[in-house]
Amino acid sequence: MSERIKNYQIILSHCLIDLLIDHEYEEIDSRLILANTQRQFSENNIWMANDKIDLLRVYFQFSNNTIILIKGSYLFIRMAKFWFLLCLLLPSIAFSYEFPPERTVREADKELGWMFAPLPGCVEGVGCAVPIAGLISNFYESTDLVLIKTLAKGDIEATVVQLQKFPIIDERVFFKVLYYDWDISLLNYDRGIHSGKNDYYQTFENTNNSTINLQSQFYNQHLEIQIGYSTGEAKISKIFDNDENQFSNIQSPSRTWIDHTIGTQIDLTDNHLEPREGIRFELLHNATNYGLSELSDYDVNSLNLTTYIPFLGSDTLLINAFQSRSYISEHGLTDENTLSNKFGLGCDLEIQADACRDAEKRRTNYWLKRNRFGKASALGGINRMRAYSQGRFYAGNSSNYVLEYRHNFSEKQTPINWIIMGGVRTVLQASFFYELGSVSDDISELHKNMRTSFGAGFRAIISGLIYRFDIAKGDDGIAPTLFINYPLSLGTLGS
């Protein structure tokens, strides 16, 4: 593409955005675009304006037929259309390279890889365990296998089996199955962005879950559609306060749920695994239905837009914007006294009665507000706001904005054959990131108070798996993250 044509494309994109402010899209045609430019265009260049019109029509047909099917408010639909329109038009305005960029694939990312490692952990007042984790990538075409199991029976048990990207129809339709049954300790923080570091109660519970997922990819992985179904159960055996006082007289310790998910990803980047230029747009809808009538069922709609800008040959600037909204689909209990009786801790039987009542009040408020407002995607942990613990901030609405600079300091393909890890290493990467995030039940208050997180990380890509170590600092202190996969994903879209 010549430099003159690139400049023409940028001018036409600016003009189209200006026209959309004052016109319905049906009123806009090629001649109106050309007439509103301040440059002379010959008749030979009208094809570029026609391309803009075709793109606009495809977008509005998609958004009206697909986005509007998702349950939610008019505001969320308008926002989804706005972000999707930016996804289509921004590249020709901001970047000088051809858009969408040419797709690349590294054959080394399809090589067999493996990792085996112990995962020791302890829960105060419960015990310790050393599960063994095993992971094999590309063991059958693109299929990955994950196994985790505690070999010695003890106070904490864990079993995880996951089969991912098993091809059903060529390389277009994939099957994923996940089963886990583990004992886990969870910190349940007070709701909202203002909760403090010690404003939580802790549960120790056994959780099991079964998930089936179908994933379809088209047009060289530029378009992905995903549907999923999962069912799970959790049973709480112990509750602790933030001073590690333990309470065992738990009312309603069990809960069951069914989740339905549907999502899509439009990936206009140069590489599906490790993008360096282009734009990726993700939209995910999740519906949670609880078995207990006392708990509200709710839906969550989440939007994720990521722009990748290449720098200095091997570096990338990533800009990410994320929004999530929840909506109650069927109301549970919203009376505080009734809910307190249902989810009480039998504090009259406890030695630390006052401490028990504080924990009981926290537990009641947790479910009371969740019944009233639902729960959008939480911030904190391995994916977003990495300086904070998993699920640290949550409410009916959430947002997150990220700048991340990625520097590839080695791209030499190197075979690895260690005892605990093997495959073909293709990339060694350093990263530096800054994150802003907020949550609120009132959407008008969403961006008034923002938390920050910043830090650095190291990544290694080995046989298509991204081994990641990040360390970040925020208001709660410093937190490390050790995980497989890049951050800022939306569910399992693109994974």
GROMACS .gro file of C-alpha atoms in nm:
model
  495
    1MET     CA    1   0.000   0.000   0.000
    2SER     CA    2   0.150   0.338  -0.105
    3GLU     CA    3   0.199   0.624   0.138
    4ARG     CA    4  -0.053   0.837  -0.055
    5ILE     CA    5  -0.326   0.573  -0.024
    6LYS     CA    6  -0.253   0.534   0.348
    7ASN     CA    7  -0.299   0.909   0.395
    8TYR     CA    8  -0.624   0.899   0.197
    9GLN     CA    9  -0.750   0.616   0.419
   10ILE     CA   10  -0.673   0.816   0.734
   11ILE     CA   11  -0.855   1.124   0.600
   12LEU     CA   12  -1.162   0.919   0.505
   13SER     CA   13  -1.173   0.750   0.849
   14HIS     CA   14  -1.164   1.090   1.023
   15CYS     CA   15  -1.444   1.214   0.800
   16LEU     CA   16  -1.658   0.903   0.860
   17ILE     CA   17  -1.633   0.942   1.238
   18ASP     CA   18  -1.734   1.310   1.208
   19LEU     CA   19  -2.036   1.216   0.996
   20LEU     CA   20  -2.150   0.950   1.246
   21ILE     CA   21  -2.185   1.217   1.513
   22ASP     CA   22  -2.460   1.401   1.319
   23HIS     CA   23  -2.603   1.132   1.089
   24GLU     CA   24  -2.762   0.789   1.109
   25TYR     CA   25  -2.543   0.534   0.938
   26GLU     CA   26  -2.812   0.466   0.672
   27GLU     CA   27  -2.777   0.831   0.557
   28ILE     CA   28  -2.405   0.803   0.487
   29ASP     CA   29  -2.278   0.700   0.145
   30SER     CA   30  -1.950   0.724  -0.043
   31ARG     CA   31  -2.025   1.057  -0.207
   32LEU     CA   32  -2.120   1.217   0.126
   33ILE     CA   33  -1.786   1.106   0.272
   34LEU     CA   34  -1.592   1.250  -0.023
   35ALA     CA   35  -1.796   1.572  -0.019
   36ASN     CA   36  -1.709   1.634   0.346
   37THR     CA   37  -1.335   1.591   0.308
   38GLN     CA   38  -1.120   1.899   0.270
   39ARG     CA   39  -0.902   1.734   0.008
   40GLN     CA   40  -0.963   1.678  -0.361
   41PHE     CA   41  -1.030   1.314  -0.445
   42SER     CA   42  -1.055   1.189  -0.800
   43GLU     CA   43  -1.325   0.950  -0.918
   44ASN     CA   44  -1.057   0.681  -0.924
   45ASN     CA   45  -1.039   0.699  -0.543
   46ILE     CA   46  -1.409   0.645  -0.474
   47TRP     CA   47  -1.336   0.274  -0.410
   48MET     CA   48  -1.174   0.370  -0.079
   49ALA     CA   49  -1.492   0.546   0.035
   50ASN     CA   50  -1.693   0.244  -0.079
   51ASP     CA   51  -1.472   0.022   0.141
   52LYS     CA   52  -1.552   0.244   0.442
   53ILE     CA   53  -1.926   0.213   0.372
   54ASP     CA   54  -1.903  -0.166   0.336
   55LEU     CA   55  -1.714  -0.187   0.665
   56LEU     CA   56  -1.974   0.031   0.836
   57ARG     CA   57  -2.263  -0.184   0.713
   58VAL     CA   58  -2.095  -0.507   0.822
   59TYR     CA   59  -2.034  -0.358   1.165
   60PHE     CA   60  -2.393  -0.240   1.223
   61GLN     CA   61  -2.541  -0.565   1.094
   62PHE     CA   62  -2.316  -0.758   1.332
   63SER     CA   63  -2.386  -0.535   1.630
   64ASN     CA   64  -2.763  -0.528   1.576
   65ASN     CA   65  -2.787  -0.904   1.519
   66THR     CA   66  -2.536  -1.024   1.776
   67ILE     CA   67  -2.457  -0.772   2.049
   68ILE     CA   68  -2.821  -0.680   2.105
   69LEU     CA   69  -2.904  -1.046   2.172
   70ILE     CA   70  -2.712  -1.029   2.497
   71LYS     CA   71  -2.920  -0.936   2.798
   72GLY     CA   72  -2.838  -0.598   2.946
   73SER     CA   73  -2.914  -0.231   2.944
   74TYR     CA   74  -2.927   0.004   2.648
   75LEU     CA   75  -2.617   0.177   2.785
   76PHE     CA   76  -2.412  -0.141   2.765
   77ILE     CA   77  -2.525  -0.207   2.407
   78ARG     CA   78  -2.431   0.146   2.302
   79MET     CA   79  -2.094   0.106   2.470
   80ALA     CA   80  -2.034  -0.228   2.296
   81LYS     CA   81  -2.110  -0.067   1.959
   82PHE     CA   82  -1.880   0.224   2.033
   83TRP     CA   83  -1.584   0.005   2.127
   84PHE     CA   84  -1.642  -0.226   1.833
   85LEU     CA   85  -1.655   0.070   1.593
   86LEU     CA   86  -1.326   0.198   1.735
   87CYS     CA   87  -1.185  -0.148   1.686
   88LEU     CA   88  -1.259  -0.126   1.315
   89LEU     CA   89  -1.166   0.237   1.246
   90LEU     CA   90  -0.884   0.319   1.486
   91PRO     CA   91  -0.606   0.134   1.301
   92SER     CA   92  -0.638   0.337   0.982
   93ILE     CA   93  -0.630   0.658   1.191
   94ALA     CA   94  -0.349   0.579   1.434
   95PHE     CA   95  -0.113   0.348   1.253
   96SER     CA   96   0.085   0.381   0.934
   97TYR     CA   97   0.117   0.006   0.874
   98GLU     CA   98  -0.126  -0.199   0.672
   99PHE     CA   99  -0.435  -0.304   0.863
  100PRO     CA  100  -0.521  -0.571   0.945
  101PRO     CA  101  -0.159  -0.688   0.966
  102GLU     CA  102  -0.041  -0.999   0.787
  103ARG     CA  103  -0.091  -1.311   0.998
  104THR     CA  104   0.219  -1.501   1.111
  105VAL     CA  105   0.264  -1.844   1.272
  106ARG     CA  106   0.572  -1.992   1.438
  107GLU     CA  107   0.605  -2.364   1.374
  108ALA     CA  108   0.801  -2.399   1.699
  109ASP     CA  109   0.486  -2.303   1.892
  110LYS     CA  110   0.333  -2.631   1.772
  111GLU     CA  111   0.612  -2.848   1.911
  112LEU     CA  112   0.560  -3.087   2.203
  113GLY     CA  113   0.630  -2.930   2.542
  114TRP     CA  114   0.599  -3.033   2.906
  115MET     CA  115   0.628  -2.912   3.263
  116PHE     CA  116   0.613  -3.104   3.594
  117ALA     CA  117   0.647  -2.933   3.930
  118PRO     CA  118   0.534  -2.956   4.295
  119LEU     CA  119   0.290  -2.691   4.420
  120PRO     CA  120   0.332  -2.677   4.801
  121GLY     CA  121   0.079  -2.480   5.003
  122CYS     CA  122  -0.053  -2.437   5.356
  123VAL     CA  123  -0.375  -2.304   5.508
  124GLU     CA  124  -0.348  -2.166   5.862
  125GLY     CA  125  -0.553  -2.378   6.101
  126VAL     CA  126  -0.610  -2.653   5.843
  127GLY     CA  127  -0.285  -2.809   5.723
  128CYS     CA  128  -0.045  -2.837   5.430
  129ALA     CA  129  -0.024  -3.031   5.104
  130VAL     CA  130   0.211  -3.074   4.808
  131PRO     CA  131   0.011  -3.134   4.488
  132ILE     CA  132   0.206  -3.237   4.179
  133ALA     CA  133   0.123  -3.046   3.858
  134GLY     CA  134   0.184  -3.187   3.512
  135LEU     CA  135   0.128  -3.009   3.181
  136ILE     CA  136   0.182  -3.134   2.826
  137SER     CA  137   0.133  -2.896   2.533
  138ASN     CA  138   0.061  -3.004   2.173
  139PHE     CA  139   0.061  -3.372   2.269
  140TYR     CA  140  -0.204  -3.435   2.000
  141GLU     CA  141  -0.207  -3.168   1.728
  142SER     CA  142  -0.299  -2.847   1.920
  143THR     CA  143  -0.429  -3.024   2.233
  144ASP     CA  144  -0.295  -2.939   2.579
  145LEU     CA  145  -0.336  -3.160   2.887
  146VAL     CA  146  -0.320  -3.042   3.252
  147LEU     CA  147  -0.313  -3.276   3.555
  148ILE     CA  148  -0.284  -3.179   3.922
  149LYS     CA  149  -0.307  -3.429   4.208
  150THR     CA  150  -0.208  -3.454   4.574
  151LEU     CA  151  -0.033  -3.791   4.593
  152ALA     CA  152  -0.041  -3.830   4.971
  153LYS     CA  153  -0.381  -3.806   5.138
  154GLY     CA  154  -0.388  -3.532   5.401
  155ASP     CA  155  -0.575  -3.226   5.527
  156ILE     CA  156  -0.589  -3.065   5.181
  157GLU     CA  157  -0.682  -3.253   4.862
  158ALA     CA  158  -0.665  -3.140   4.500
  159THR     CA  159  -0.755  -3.308   4.170
  160VAL     CA  160  -0.758  -3.123   3.838
  161VAL     CA  161  -0.794  -3.266   3.487
  162GLN     CA  162  -0.815  -3.037   3.184
  163LEU     CA  163  -0.811  -3.121   2.814
  164GLN     CA  164  -0.796  -2.807   2.600
  165LYS     CA  165  -0.824  -2.738   2.227
  166PHE     CA  166  -0.895  -3.096   2.123
  167PRO     CA  167  -0.982  -3.070   1.751
  168ILE     CA  168  -1.320  -3.208   1.650
  169ILE     CA  169  -1.346  -3.070   1.295
  170ASP     CA  170  -1.007  -3.000   1.138
  171GLU     CA  171  -0.856  -2.694   1.309
  172ARG     CA  172  -1.188  -2.508   1.323
  173VAL     CA  173  -1.393  -2.662   1.605
  174PHE     CA  174  -1.232  -2.753   1.936
  175PHE     CA  175  -1.350  -2.925   2.251
  176LYS     CA  176  -1.245  -2.842   2.606
  177VAL     CA  177  -1.328  -3.032   2.922
  178LEU     CA  178  -1.229  -2.935   3.276
  179TYR     CA  179  -1.289  -3.116   3.605
  180TYR     CA  180  -1.158  -3.014   3.943
  181ASP     CA  181  -1.221  -3.117   4.301
  182TRP     CA  182  -1.007  -2.931   4.551
  183ASP     CA  183  -0.994  -2.787   4.898
  184ILE     CA  184  -0.938  -2.413   4.875
  185SER     CA  185  -0.908  -2.116   5.107
  186LEU     CA  186  -1.077  -1.796   4.989
  187LEU     CA  187  -1.058  -1.439   5.120
  188ASN     CA  188  -1.401  -1.275   5.092
  189TYR     CA  189  -1.340  -0.899   5.104
  190ASP     CA  190  -1.595  -0.630   5.182
  191ARG     CA  191  -1.767  -0.507   4.869
  192GLY     CA  192  -1.654  -0.199   4.677
  193ILE     CA  193  -1.340  -0.006   4.590
  194HIS     CA  194  -1.299   0.137   4.943
  195SER     CA  195  -1.254  -0.196   5.124
  196GLY     CA  196  -0.935  -0.220   5.329
  197LYS     CA  197  -0.661  -0.479   5.320
  198ASN     CA  198  -0.792  -0.648   5.638
  199ASP     CA  199  -1.165  -0.613   5.565
  200TYR     CA  200  -1.241  -0.978   5.494
  201TYR     CA  201  -1.351  -1.312   5.630
  202GLN     CA  202  -1.188  -1.634   5.513
  203THR     CA  203  -1.353  -1.960   5.413
  204PHE     CA  204  -1.205  -2.305   5.378
  205GLU     CA  205  -1.421  -2.507   5.142
  206ASN     CA  206  -1.428  -2.806   4.913
  207THR     CA  207  -1.520  -2.707   4.559
  208ASN     CA  208  -1.586  -2.929   4.260
  209ASN     CA  209  -1.672  -2.822   3.908
  210SER     CA  210  -1.725  -2.978   3.565
  211THR     CA  211  -1.699  -2.766   3.249
  212ILE     CA  212  -1.762  -2.841   2.882
  213ASN     CA  213  -1.667  -2.585   2.620
  214LEU     CA  214  -1.693  -2.569   2.240
  215GLN     CA  215  -1.468  -2.325   2.056
  216SER     CA  216  -1.490  -2.242   1.684
  217GLN     CA  217  -1.226  -2.042   1.495
  218PHE     CA  218  -1.260  -1.905   1.143
  219TYR     CA  219  -1.067  -1.697   0.891
  220ASN     CA  220  -0.720  -1.794   1.012
  221GLN     CA  221  -0.824  -1.746   1.378
  222HIS     CA  222  -0.943  -1.390   1.315
  223LEU     CA  223  -1.292  -1.482   1.442
  224GLU     CA  224  -1.372  -1.704   1.738
  225ILE     CA  225  -1.709  -1.810   1.881
  226GLN     CA  226  -1.732  -1.999   2.209
  227ILE     CA  227  -2.010  -2.156   2.415
  228GLY     CA  228  -1.974  -2.329   2.749
  229TYR     CA  229  -2.164  -2.506   3.025
  230SER     CA  230  -2.047  -2.580   3.378
  231THR     CA  231  -2.193  -2.707   3.700
  232GLY     CA  232  -2.037  -2.688   4.044
  233GLU     CA  233  -2.079  -2.729   4.418
  234ALA     CA  234  -1.899  -2.580   4.718
  235LYS     CA  235  -1.919  -2.685   5.083
  236ILE     CA  236  -1.768  -2.468   5.356
  237SER     CA  237  -1.614  -2.655   5.650
  238LYS     CA  238  -1.448  -2.364   5.833
  239ILE     CA  239  -1.471  -1.985   5.849
  240PHE     CA  240  -1.198  -1.758   5.992
  241ASP     CA  241  -1.190  -1.387   6.065
  242ASN     CA  242  -0.889  -1.169   5.981
  243ASP     CA  243  -0.734  -1.253   6.321
  244GLU     CA  244  -0.746  -1.625   6.235
  245ASN     CA  245  -1.022  -1.703   6.487
  246GLN     CA  246  -1.201  -2.015   6.363
  247PHE     CA  247  -1.581  -2.071   6.353
  248SER     CA  248  -1.741  -2.404   6.263
  249ASN     CA  249  -2.115  -2.366   6.344
  250ILE     CA  250  -2.194  -2.268   5.985
  251GLN     CA  251  -2.551  -2.233   5.863
  252SER     CA  252  -2.612  -2.311   5.491
  253PRO     CA  253  -2.257  -2.432   5.424
  254SER     CA  254  -2.337  -2.571   5.077
  255ARG     CA  255  -2.428  -2.405   4.750
  256THR     CA  256  -2.460  -2.533   4.393
  257TRP     CA  257  -2.466  -2.347   4.064
  258ILE     CA  258  -2.490  -2.379   3.687
  259ASP     CA  259  -2.309  -2.142   3.450
  260HIS     CA  260  -2.381  -2.080   3.082
  261THR     CA  261  -2.133  -1.879   2.875
  262ILE     CA  262  -2.125  -1.747   2.521
  263GLY     CA  263  -1.856  -1.525   2.378
  264THR     CA  264  -1.683  -1.403   2.067
  265GLN     CA  265  -1.339  -1.269   1.981
  266ILE     CA  266  -1.239  -1.065   1.677
  267ASP     CA  267  -0.862  -1.090   1.649
  268LEU     CA  268  -0.716  -0.847   1.395
  269THR     CA  269  -0.356  -0.894   1.506
  270ASP     CA  270  -0.044  -1.032   1.340
  271ASN     CA  271  -0.011  -1.338   1.566
  272HIS     CA  272  -0.272  -1.529   1.763
  273LEU     CA  273  -0.036  -1.638   2.042
  274GLU     CA  274   0.196  -1.338   2.074
  275PRO     CA  275   0.050  -1.031   1.899
  276ARG     CA  276   0.269  -0.727   1.832
  277GLU     CA  277   0.044  -0.515   1.618
  278GLY     CA  278  -0.328  -0.483   1.560
  279ILE     CA  279  -0.644  -0.494   1.768
  280ARG     CA  280  -0.828  -0.766   1.957
  281PHE     CA  281  -1.193  -0.729   2.064
  282GLU     CA  282  -1.366  -0.973   2.304
  283LEU     CA  283  -1.724  -0.993   2.425
  284LEU     CA  284  -1.840  -1.247   2.686
  285HIS     CA  285  -2.180  -1.319   2.839
  286ASN     CA  286  -2.210  -1.539   3.149
  287ALA     CA  287  -2.530  -1.648   3.329
  288THR     CA  288  -2.505  -1.794   3.682
  289ASN     CA  289  -2.799  -1.984   3.832
  290TYR     CA  290  -2.778  -2.096   4.197
  291GLY     CA  291  -2.949  -2.403   4.334
  292LEU     CA  292  -3.047  -2.217   4.654
  293SER     CA  293  -3.357  -2.000   4.607
  294GLU     CA  294  -3.217  -1.764   4.873
  295LEU     CA  295  -2.938  -1.658   4.632
  296SER     CA  296  -2.999  -1.432   4.333
  297ASP     CA  297  -2.925  -1.554   3.982
  298TYR     CA  298  -2.742  -1.298   3.772
  299ASP     CA  299  -2.589  -1.236   3.429
  300VAL     CA  300  -2.255  -1.070   3.352
  301ASN     CA  301  -2.161  -0.896   3.027
  302SER     CA  302  -1.792  -0.816   2.978
  303LEU     CA  303  -1.608  -0.620   2.708
  304ASN     CA  304  -1.235  -0.631   2.643
  305LEU     CA  305  -1.047  -0.424   2.383
  306THR     CA  306  -0.671  -0.447   2.337
  307THR     CA  307  -0.453  -0.251   2.097
  308TYR     CA  308  -0.099  -0.365   2.014
  309ILE     CA  309   0.145  -0.104   1.878
  310PRO     CA  310   0.488  -0.221   1.755
  311PHE     CA  311   0.802  -0.041   1.872
  312LEU     CA  312   1.169  -0.074   1.774
  313GLY     CA  313   1.134  -0.396   1.581
  314SER     CA  314   1.077  -0.641   1.866
  315ASP     CA  315   0.894  -0.434   2.131
  316THR     CA  316   0.520  -0.385   2.178
  317LEU     CA  317   0.307  -0.126   2.357
  318LEU     CA  318  -0.021  -0.277   2.476
  319ILE     CA  319  -0.325  -0.060   2.558
  320ASN     CA  320  -0.618  -0.241   2.719
  321ALA     CA  321  -0.968  -0.127   2.819
  322PHE     CA  322  -1.209  -0.356   3.006
  323GLN     CA  323  -1.569  -0.312   3.124
  324SER     CA  324  -1.800  -0.555   3.304
  325ARG     CA  325  -2.166  -0.522   3.409
  326SER     CA  326  -2.391  -0.754   3.609
  327TYR     CA  327  -2.771  -0.778   3.607
  328ILE     CA  328  -3.003  -0.969   3.840
  329SER     CA  329  -3.208  -1.223   3.644
  330GLU     CA  330  -3.395  -1.372   3.943
  331HIS     CA  331  -3.395  -1.218   4.291
  332GLY     CA  332  -3.306  -1.408   4.607
  333LEU     CA  333  -3.340  -1.287   4.967
  334THR     CA  334  -3.286  -0.913   5.015
  335ASP     CA  335  -3.405  -0.882   5.374
  336GLU     CA  336  -3.104  -0.854   5.605
  337ASN     CA  337  -3.257  -1.028   5.909
  338THR     CA  338  -3.388  -1.323   5.709
  339LEU     CA  339  -3.057  -1.362   5.531
  340SER     CA  340  -2.866  -1.337   5.860
  341ASN     CA  341  -3.071  -1.624   6.003
  342LYS     CA  342  -3.004  -1.829   5.690
  343PHE     CA  343  -2.627  -1.765   5.674
  344GLY     CA  344  -2.549  -1.727   6.044
  345LEU     CA  345  -2.250  -1.876   6.227
  346GLY     CA  346  -2.418  -1.984   6.552
  347CYS     CA  347  -2.215  -1.728   6.745
  348ASP     CA  348  -2.388  -1.798   7.078
  349LEU     CA  349  -2.205  -2.132   7.079
  350GLU     CA  350  -1.863  -1.980   7.009
  351ILE     CA  351  -1.604  -1.881   7.272
  352GLN     CA  352  -1.506  -1.573   7.068
  353ALA     CA  353  -1.868  -1.457   7.036
  354ASP     CA  354  -1.799  -1.092   6.945
  355ALA     CA  355  -1.542  -1.185   6.682
  356CYS     CA  356  -1.787  -1.441   6.548
  357ARG     CA  357  -2.063  -1.179   6.512
  358ASP     CA  358  -1.828  -0.952   6.317
  359ALA     CA  359  -1.750  -1.236   6.075
  360GLU     CA  360  -2.120  -1.327   6.059
  361LYS     CA  361  -2.211  -0.968   5.969
  362ARG     CA  362  -1.946  -0.966   5.694
  363ARG     CA  363  -2.082  -1.291   5.552
  364THR     CA  364  -2.440  -1.162   5.562
  365ASN     CA  365  -2.347  -0.833   5.391
  366TYR     CA  366  -2.149  -1.022   5.127
  367TRP     CA  367  -2.454  -1.219   5.012
  368LEU     CA  368  -2.706  -0.940   5.080
  369LYS     CA  369  -2.541  -0.698   4.837
  370ARG     CA  370  -2.464  -0.974   4.590
  371ASN     CA  371  -2.835  -1.062   4.592
  372ARG     CA  372  -2.924  -0.698   4.524
  373PHE     CA  373  -2.665  -0.603   4.262
  374GLY     CA  374  -2.501  -0.922   4.132
  375LYS     CA  375  -2.127  -0.945   4.080
  376ALA     CA  376  -1.937  -0.824   3.775
  377SER     CA  377  -1.592  -0.961   3.690
  378ALA     CA  378  -1.371  -0.895   3.991
  379LEU     CA  379  -1.037  -0.711   3.985
  380GLY     CA  380  -0.723  -0.845   4.150
  381GLY     CA  381  -0.513  -1.155   4.104
  382ILE     CA  382  -0.353  -1.325   3.805
  383ASN     CA  383  -0.534  -1.134   3.530
  384ARG     CA  384  -0.609  -0.773   3.631
  385MET     CA  385  -0.481  -0.537   3.903
  386ARG     CA  386  -0.194  -0.777   3.974
  387ALA     CA  387  -0.082  -0.601   4.295
  388TYR     CA  388  -0.392  -0.729   4.477
  389SER     CA  389  -0.513  -1.073   4.586
  390GLN     CA  390  -0.750  -1.278   4.372
  391GLY     CA  391  -1.098  -1.121   4.351
  392ARG     CA  392  -0.991  -0.832   4.575
  393PHE     CA  393  -1.235  -0.570   4.438
  394TYR     CA  394  -1.587  -0.651   4.319
  395ALA     CA  395  -1.930  -0.490   4.277
  396GLY     CA  396  -2.211  -0.473   4.023
  397ASN     CA  397  -1.985  -0.292   3.772
  398SER     CA  398  -1.610  -0.299   3.713
  399SER     CA  399  -1.358  -0.134   3.481
  400ASN     CA  400  -0.986  -0.168   3.420
  401TYR     CA  401  -0.736   0.019   3.201
  402VAL     CA  402  -0.381  -0.101   3.136
  403LEU     CA  403  -0.062   0.018   2.968
  404GLU     CA  404   0.197  -0.257   2.925
  405TYR     CA  405   0.531  -0.237   2.747
  406ARG     CA  406   0.675  -0.571   2.629
  407HIS     CA  407   1.042  -0.604   2.530
  408ASN     CA  408   1.152  -0.923   2.357
  409PHE     CA  409   1.523  -0.951   2.439
  410SER     CA  410   1.562  -1.295   2.282
  411GLU     CA  411   1.379  -1.462   1.992
  412LYS     CA  412   1.626  -1.741   1.929
  413GLN     CA  413   1.462  -2.081   1.896
  414THR     CA  414   1.625  -2.297   2.161
  415PRO     CA  415   1.540  -2.663   2.237
  416ILE     CA  416   1.495  -2.729   2.611
  417ASN     CA  417   1.519  -3.075   2.765
  418TRP     CA  418   1.530  -3.030   3.140
  419ILE     CA  419   1.391  -3.281   3.388
  420ILE     CA  420   1.092  -3.068   3.490
  421MET     CA  421   1.044  -2.871   3.167
  422GLY     CA  422   1.092  -2.925   2.795
  423GLY     CA  423   1.002  -2.798   2.451
  424VAL     CA  424   1.123  -2.529   2.213
  425ARG     CA  425   1.178  -2.183   2.358
  426THR     CA  426   1.098  -1.907   2.111
  427VAL     CA  427   1.075  -1.585   2.316
  428LEU     CA  428   1.221  -1.435   2.634
  429GLN     CA  429   1.036  -1.119   2.731
  430ALA     CA  430   1.046  -0.845   2.993
  431SER     CA  431   0.740  -0.631   3.064
  432PHE     CA  432   0.651  -0.313   3.250
  433PHE     CA  433   0.289  -0.228   3.327
  434TYR     CA  434   0.060   0.028   3.489
  435GLU     CA  435  -0.305  -0.049   3.574
  436LEU     CA  436  -0.606   0.156   3.681
  437GLY     CA  437  -0.922  -0.012   3.808
  438SER     CA  438  -1.247   0.055   3.988
  439VAL     CA  439  -1.570  -0.117   4.093
  440SER     CA  440  -1.908   0.022   4.198
  441ASP     CA  441  -2.271  -0.082   4.230
  442ASP     CA  442  -2.367   0.264   4.099
  443ILE     CA  443  -2.238   0.294   3.743
  444SER     CA  444  -2.229   0.674   3.767
  445GLU     CA  445  -1.972   0.638   4.048
  446LEU     CA  446  -1.758   0.384   3.865
  447HIS     CA  447  -1.465   0.607   3.770
  448LYS     CA  448  -1.466   0.845   4.066
  449ASN     CA  449  -1.229   0.634   4.277
  450MET     CA  450  -0.958   0.435   4.102
  451ARG     CA  451  -0.701   0.196   4.246
  452THR     CA  452  -0.358   0.159   4.085
  453SER     CA  453  -0.116  -0.125   4.027
  454PHE     CA  454   0.225  -0.112   3.860
  455GLY     CA  455   0.515  -0.348   3.819
  456ALA     CA  456   0.736  -0.558   3.596
  457GLY     CA  457   0.740  -0.913   3.469
  458PHE     CA  458   0.930  -1.184   3.288
  459ARG     CA  459   0.782  -1.424   3.033
  460ALA     CA  460   0.913  -1.725   2.839
  461ILE     CA  461   0.724  -1.883   2.549
  462ILE     CA  462   0.799  -2.256   2.525
  463SER     CA  463   0.616  -2.477   2.273
  464GLY     CA  464   0.316  -2.245   2.262
  465LEU     CA  465   0.285  -2.198   2.640
  466ILE     CA  466   0.350  -1.859   2.800
  467TYR     CA  467   0.522  -1.899   3.139
  468ARG     CA  468   0.475  -1.572   3.325
  469PHE     CA  469   0.615  -1.419   3.643
  470ASP     CA  470   0.491  -1.069   3.739
  471ILE     CA  471   0.556  -0.863   4.050
  472ALA     CA  472   0.337  -0.559   4.119
  473LYS     CA  473   0.289  -0.290   4.382
  474GLY     CA  474  -0.036  -0.130   4.495
  475ASP     CA  475  -0.210   0.008   4.804
  476ASP     CA  476  -0.202  -0.334   4.974
  477GLY     CA  477   0.171  -0.383   4.920
  478ILE     CA  478   0.372  -0.599   4.680
  479ALA     CA  479   0.235  -0.918   4.522
  480PRO     CA  480   0.394  -1.178   4.290
  481THR     CA  481   0.211  -1.373   4.018
  482LEU     CA  482   0.330  -1.703   3.871
  483PHE     CA  483   0.102  -1.832   3.598
  484ILE     CA  484   0.072  -1.972   3.246
  485ASN     CA  485  -0.076  -1.738   2.981
  486TYR     CA  486  -0.065  -1.365   2.922
  487PRO     CA  487  -0.273  -1.139   3.151
  488LEU     CA  488  -0.577  -0.933   3.046
  489SER     CA  489  -0.763  -1.219   2.877
  490LEU     CA  490  -1.141  -1.254   2.892
  491GLY     CA  491  -1.231  -1.596   3.024
  492THR     CA  492  -1.084  -1.863   2.795
  493LEU     CA  493  -1.140  -1.661   2.478
  494GLY     CA  494  -0.830  -1.691   2.261
  495SER     CA  495  -0.661  -1.936   2.500
   0.00000   0.00000   0.00000
